[in-house]
C-alpha positions as a printed NumPy array, in Angstrom:
array([[ 93.224,  83.989, 114.964],
       [ 89.731,  85.296, 116.128],
       [ 90.157,  88.206, 116.802],
       [ 92.024,  88.278, 113.354],
       [ 88.616,  87.656, 111.675],
       [ 86.603,  89.549, 113.486],
       [ 88.353,  92.896, 111.911],
       [ 88.281,  91.118, 108.621],
       [ 84.738,  90.851, 108.849],
       [ 84.346,  94.66 , 110.14 ],
       [ 86.319,  95.57 , 107.048],
       [ 84.491,  93.46 , 104.508],
       [ 81.092,  93.81 , 105.983],
       [ 80.411,  97.348, 104.596],
       [ 81.342,  96.552, 101.085],
       [ 78.423,  93.43 , 101.15 ],
       [ 76.346,  95.98 , 102.894],
       [ 76.323,  98.373, 100.39 ],
       [ 76.248,  95.77 ,  97.738],
       [ 73.372,  94.404,  99.355],
       [ 71.831,  97.443,  99.125],
       [ 72.239,  97.785,  95.721],
       [ 70.747,  94.123,  95.732],
       [ 67.49 ,  95.654,  97.226],
       [ 67.191,  98.484,  95.444],
       [ 67.213,  96.378,  92.086],
       [ 64.968,  93.934,  92.919],
       [ 62.114,  96.696,  93.991],
       [ 62.904,  98.357,  90.998],
       [ 64.435, 101.583,  91.969],
       [ 67.879, 101.198,  90.128],
       [ 66.539, 100.215,  86.133],
       [ 68.216,  99.509,  83.35 ],
       [ 68.369, 103.427,  82.677],
       [ 69.202, 104.034,  86.511],
       [ 72.257, 101.651,  86.167],
       [ 73.576, 103.024,  83.196],
       [ 73.23 , 106.623,  85.12 ],
       [ 75.039, 104.637,  88.113],
       [ 77.763, 103.989,  85.89 ],
       [ 78.529, 106.663,  83.771],
       [ 78.305, 108.626,  87.135],
       [ 80.806, 106.544,  88.819],
       [ 83.094, 106.231,  85.528],
       [ 83.047, 109.538,  84.464],
       [ 83.173, 111.718,  86.994],
       [ 83.731, 110.718,  90.764],
       [ 86.034, 108.112,  90.009],
       [ 88.036, 110.653,  88.18 ],
       [ 87.854, 113.201,  90.911],
       [ 88.238, 110.58 ,  93.381],
       [ 91.684, 110.119,  91.759],
       [ 92.591, 113.687,  91.862],
       [ 91.671, 114.811,  95.432],
       [ 93.854, 111.696,  96.358],
       [ 96.795, 111.571,  93.973],
       [ 97.092, 115.281,  95.598],
       [ 97.246, 114.156,  99.249],
       [ 99.457, 111.008,  98.585],
       [101.476, 110.898,  95.27 ],
       [105.053, 113.119,  96.074],
       [107.653, 112.265,  94.113],
       [110.067, 110.556,  96.564],
       [106.839, 108.401,  97.154],
       [107.535, 107.082,  93.034],
       [110.579, 106.95 ,  93.117],
       [110.818, 104.696,  96.946],
       [108.036, 102.883,  95.321],
       [110.844, 101.779,  92.095],
       [110.295,  97.962,  90.399],
       [107.432,  97.806,  92.45 ],
       [104.944, 100.228,  89.911],
       [105.754,  97.713,  87.257],
       [105.352,  94.099,  89.053],
       [101.678,  94.673,  88.515],
       [102.293,  94.781,  84.287],
       [104.821,  91.58 ,  84.883],
       [101.85 ,  89.362,  87.053],
       [ 98.914,  90.142,  84.886],
       [101.51 ,  89.488,  81.513],
       [102.571,  86.684,  83.111],
       [ 99.162,  85.102,  84.246],
       [ 97.864,  86.194,  80.743],
       [100.701,  83.667,  79.037],
       [ 99.51 ,  80.998,  81.812],
       [ 95.932,  81.324,  80.735],
       [ 96.921,  80.976,  77.367],
       [ 98.734,  77.982,  77.568],
       [ 95.971,  76.443,  80.294],
       [ 93.756,  77.758,  76.567],
       [ 95.545,  74.744,  73.965],
       [ 96.083,  72.063,  76.793],
       [ 92.222,  72.547,  78.529],
       [ 91.443,  72.182,  74.637],
       [ 89.109,  75.968,  75.168],
       [ 86.964,  76.517,  71.784],
       [ 88.733,  78.226,  69.239],
       [ 85.275,  80.408,  69.709],
       [ 86.047,  81.593,  73.262],
       [ 89.715,  81.295,  73.824],
       [ 90.654,  84.917,  73.596],
       [ 88.196,  85.751,  76.179],
       [ 88.803,  82.665,  78.022],
       [ 92.466,  84.493,  78.297],
       [ 91.255,  87.813,  79.097],
       [ 89.416,  87.346,  82.182],
       [ 91.84 ,  84.588,  83.377],
       [ 94.582,  87.119,  83.899],
       [ 92.234,  90.854,  84.071],
       [ 90.169,  91.843,  86.89 ],
       [ 87.772,  94.882,  87.879],
       [ 90.171,  96.902,  89.527],
       [ 87.75 ,  99.928,  89.276],
       [ 84.191,  99.551,  89.359],
       [ 84.843,  96.833,  92.262],
       [ 88.809,  96.971,  93.599],
       [ 89.153, 100.444,  94.186],
       [ 86.538, 100.961,  96.904],
       [ 87.053,  97.47 ,  98.06 ],
       [ 90.723,  98.33 ,  98.42 ],
       [ 89.686, 101.781,  99.771],
       [ 87.522,  99.987, 102.061],
       [ 90.127,  97.503, 103.801],
       [ 93.351,  99.464, 103.683],
       [ 91.999, 103.2  , 103.502],
       [ 92.545, 106.33 , 101.446],
       [ 96.633, 105.163, 101.235],
       [ 95.796, 102.315,  99.315],
       [ 94.12 , 104.351,  96.203],
       [ 98.304, 105.271,  94.866],
       [ 98.929, 101.587,  94.611],
       [ 95.309, 100.481,  93.746],
       [ 95.464, 102.854,  90.65 ],
       [ 98.948, 101.341,  89.715],
       [ 97.578,  97.859,  89.109],
       [ 94.166,  99.49 ,  87.029],
       [ 96.913, 101.386,  84.841],
       [ 98.492,  97.65 ,  84.063],
       [ 95.875,  95.993,  83.999],
       [ 94.045,  98.302,  81.806],
       [ 96.475,  98.207,  78.89 ],
       [ 97.018,  94.56 ,  79.484],
       [ 92.975,  93.748,  78.816],
       [ 92.67 ,  96.744,  75.733],
       [ 96.307,  95.522,  74.019],
       [ 96.592,  91.343,  73.573],
       [ 93.557,  90.534,  75.832],
       [ 91.23 ,  92.49 ,  73.214],
       [ 93.098,  91.247,  70.337],
       [ 92.666,  87.685,  71.792],
       [ 88.617,  88.527,  71.871],
       [ 88.422,  89.743,  68.266],
       [ 90.367,  86.484,  67.128],
       [ 87.548,  84.623,  68.214],
       [ 84.833,  85.96 ,  66.39 ],
       [ 87.13 ,  85.114,  63.284],
       [ 88.913,  88.624,  62.758],
       [ 92.831,  89.378,  62.897],
       [ 95.387,  89.444,  66.214],
       [ 95.822,  92.891,  65.45 ],
       [ 95.807,  96.779,  67.716],
       [ 93.589,  99.11 ,  66.116],
       [ 93.66 , 103.343,  66.881],
       [ 89.967, 102.904,  67.587],
       [ 91.207, 100.469,  71.039],
       [ 92.771, 103.654,  72.189],
       [ 89.963, 105.196,  73.14 ],
       [ 88.878, 102.864,  75.689],
       [ 92.403, 102.568,  76.959],
       [ 92.709, 106.184,  78.009],
       [ 89.233, 106.45 ,  79.668],
       [ 88.687, 108.97 ,  81.947],
       [ 90.132, 107.278,  84.888],
       [ 93.087, 106.179,  83.02 ],
       [ 93.524, 109.815,  81.569],
       [ 92.558, 111.907,  85.237],
       [ 95.857, 109.198,  86.702],
       [ 98.474, 110.131,  84.217],
       [ 97.744, 113.802,  83.834],
       [ 98.692, 113.796,  87.93 ],
       [101.325, 112.   ,  88.05 ],
       [102.559, 114.364,  85.6  ],
       [101.633, 117.498,  87.484],
       [103.639, 115.342,  90.295],
       [106.619, 115.26 ,  88.713],
       [106.266, 119.183,  87.355],
       [105.37 , 120.167,  90.832],
       [102.038, 121.996,  89.838],
       [ 99.408, 121.838,  93.207],
       [ 95.829, 122.381,  91.897],
       [ 93.946, 125.058,  93.665],
       [ 92.114, 124.214,  96.614],
       [ 88.501, 125.033,  95.343],
       [ 89.213, 122.327,  92.496],
       [ 90.916, 120.239,  95.222],
       [ 88.097, 119.876,  97.5  ],
       [ 85.066, 120.109,  94.963],
       [ 87.244, 116.639,  93.487],
       [ 87.127, 115.629,  97.096],
       [ 83.377, 115.717,  97.308],
       [ 82.602, 114.592,  94.319],
       [ 85.198, 111.289,  94.692],
       [ 83.355, 110.281,  97.926],
       [ 80.628, 109.193,  95.991],
       [ 82.532, 106.615,  94.276],
       [ 82.542, 103.684,  96.499],
       [ 79.495, 103.567,  97.12 ],
       [ 78.59 , 103.817,  93.6  ],
       [ 80.452, 101.388,  92.425],
       [ 79.739,  98.929,  95.073],
       [ 75.771,  99.77 ,  94.603],
       [ 75.822,  99.339,  90.922],
       [ 77.995,  95.754,  91.703],
       [ 74.309,  94.914,  93.563],
       [ 72.251,  95.544,  90.648],
       [ 74.165,  93.967,  88.266],
       [ 74.252,  90.846,  90.441],
       [ 70.681,  91.085,  90.786],
       [ 69.916,  91.776,  87.166],
       [ 71.683,  88.775,  86.071],
       [ 70.137,  86.51 ,  88.694],
       [ 72.142,  84.232,  91.252],
       [ 69.727,  81.003,  89.42 ],
       [ 71.792,  81.739,  86.213],
       [ 75.325,  81.297,  88.537],
       [ 75.608,  77.599,  87.461],
       [ 73.775,  77.471,  84.254],
       [ 76.126,  76.126,  81.663],
       [ 78.758,  75.3  ,  83.815],
       [ 81.934,  73.344,  82.28 ],
       [ 85.918,  72.594,  82.906],
       [ 86.355,  76.068,  81.234],
       [ 84.34 ,  77.972,  83.688],
       [ 86.064,  76.136,  86.71 ],
       [ 89.44 ,  76.965,  84.913],
       [ 88.453,  80.966,  84.649],
       [ 88.176,  80.423,  88.428],
       [ 91.102,  78.92 ,  89.292],
       [ 93.007,  81.822,  87.646],
       [ 91.727,  84.279,  88.942],
       [ 91.162,  82.919,  92.3  ],
       [ 94.652,  80.954,  92.371],
       [ 96.889,  81.286,  89.532],
       [ 96.795,  85.465,  89.076],
       [ 97.163,  86.239,  93.16 ],
       [ 99.769,  83.687,  92.869],
       [101.786,  84.862,  90.416],
       [101.513,  88.709,  92.001],
       [102.974,  87.077,  95.051],
       [105.623,  85.336,  93.774],
       [106.624,  88.713,  91.617],
       [105.92 ,  90.778,  94.733],
       [108.652,  88.163,  96.934],
       [111.256,  89.108,  94.422],
       [110.616,  93.005,  94.281],
       [111.311,  95.086,  97.229],
       [107.596,  96.976,  97.888],
       [105.982,  99.172, 100.342],
       [103.407,  97.122, 102.659],
       [100.29 ,  98.917, 101.663],
       [101.4  ,  98.287,  98.165],
       [102.065,  94.344,  98.403],
       [ 98.599,  94.496, 100.046],
       [ 96.913,  96.653,  97.496],
       [ 97.664,  94.476,  94.489],
       [ 97.378,  91.118,  96.407],
       [ 93.686,  92.068,  96.969],
       [ 92.838,  93.732,  93.211],
       [ 94.422,  90.55 ,  91.661],
       [ 91.944,  88.595,  93.161],
       [ 88.876,  91.363,  91.611],
       [ 85.653,  89.592,  89.324],
       [ 85.974,  89.688,  85.606],
       [ 86.053,  92.931,  84.128],
       [ 82.713,  94.57 ,  83.799],
       [ 83.382,  95.334,  79.683],
       [ 84.25 ,  91.798,  79.004],
       [ 80.557,  91.033,  77.591],
       [ 80.454,  93.735,  75.764],
       [ 83.621,  93.895,  74.445],
       [ 83.137,  89.836,  73.446],
       [ 79.742,  90.821,  71.976],
       [ 80.812,  93.103,  69.715],
       [ 83.602,  91.384,  68.117],
       [ 81.319,  87.754,  68.121],
       [ 83.327,  85.956,  71.084],
       [ 81.592,  83.673,  73.133],
       [ 79.073,  86.847,  75.476],
       [ 77.351,  84.254,  77.08 ],
       [ 80.301,  82.497,  78.547],
       [ 81.735,  85.949,  79.757],
       [ 78.151,  87.035,  81.294],
       [ 77.633,  84.14 ,  83.366],
       [ 81.737,  84.294,  84.75 ],
       [ 80.852,  87.878,  84.985],
       [ 78.594,  87.011,  87.34 ],
       [ 80.054,  83.941,  89.785],
       [ 83.464,  85.936,  89.709],
       [ 81.912,  88.73 ,  91.365],
       [ 79.938,  86.82 ,  93.933],
       [ 82.753,  84.657,  94.821],
       [ 85.144,  88.153,  95.165],
       [ 82.534,  88.209,  98.589],
       [ 84.487,  85.09 ,  99.882],
       [ 88.027,  86.128,  98.705],
       [ 88.259,  89.211, 100.072],
       [ 87.966,  88.107, 103.612],
       [ 89.853,  84.878, 103.035],
       [ 92.74 ,  88.025, 101.473],
       [ 91.911,  90.132, 104.805],
       [ 92.557,  87.047, 107.379],
       [ 95.252,  86.557, 105.577],
       [ 97.022,  89.812, 104.796],
       [ 96.211,  90.707, 109.003]])
């Protein structure tokens, strides 16, 4: 057990160090709101799509997709089930109407790209990219459909889906993911100069995302972590780090999947709340302050969840 814990810490320490670097750079004003926005844009619109192009070219084949089978749909089933349970919990716990939608979205949906993807690759290597992207695709679909519909209802809007939300669903990351799957099934291989460029740009994704995470933690302030803590906050934490991982574990127990896929899905299931949640909440009149506090709380707590899950998974 001692050797396993040491191994887990060695796998997690690079993640923590890069987050600490971002925290320090933000503290000394090397990263400001302006540069933080630039880091986000560079990561989400350049580095992560490039990493997907490169790694999906390396690890995706039509054979591997067929072998994965129903495992490809496991995240969608698990996240949708978690959202349903979050809905029941919000009613049973009498969560205020103005925050029920955002509560349910935070209960079920995780930050699977900015934090989840680099954590998965840091723990399990580049082979983790493929299953991490499947979880990301399912998570994105749930959040930007029923999740946003519920958040819109918090602000007095109707529980409906708007065509403008499609732009949020088809982000550069998800679009590159879909394109590469199509090219894989079509048997099309991109030229080497494109793949080499994608590999170089994609190597920036993990450090950019983790440094930005440190910036977020510093800018929100650790002293605000416990401000406004109530029953809603505790239930969101339970949903993120207990209920959703248990649902994913239950679904995976019933579906035969490769080991790397099981490990990555379990880690992704316990990632922090999606960083877009406060912005979406504010735009639709939901409780953005509640969402912001929970982004900070779940991000900090994930630093505990990751090494624990690493030990559990062996």
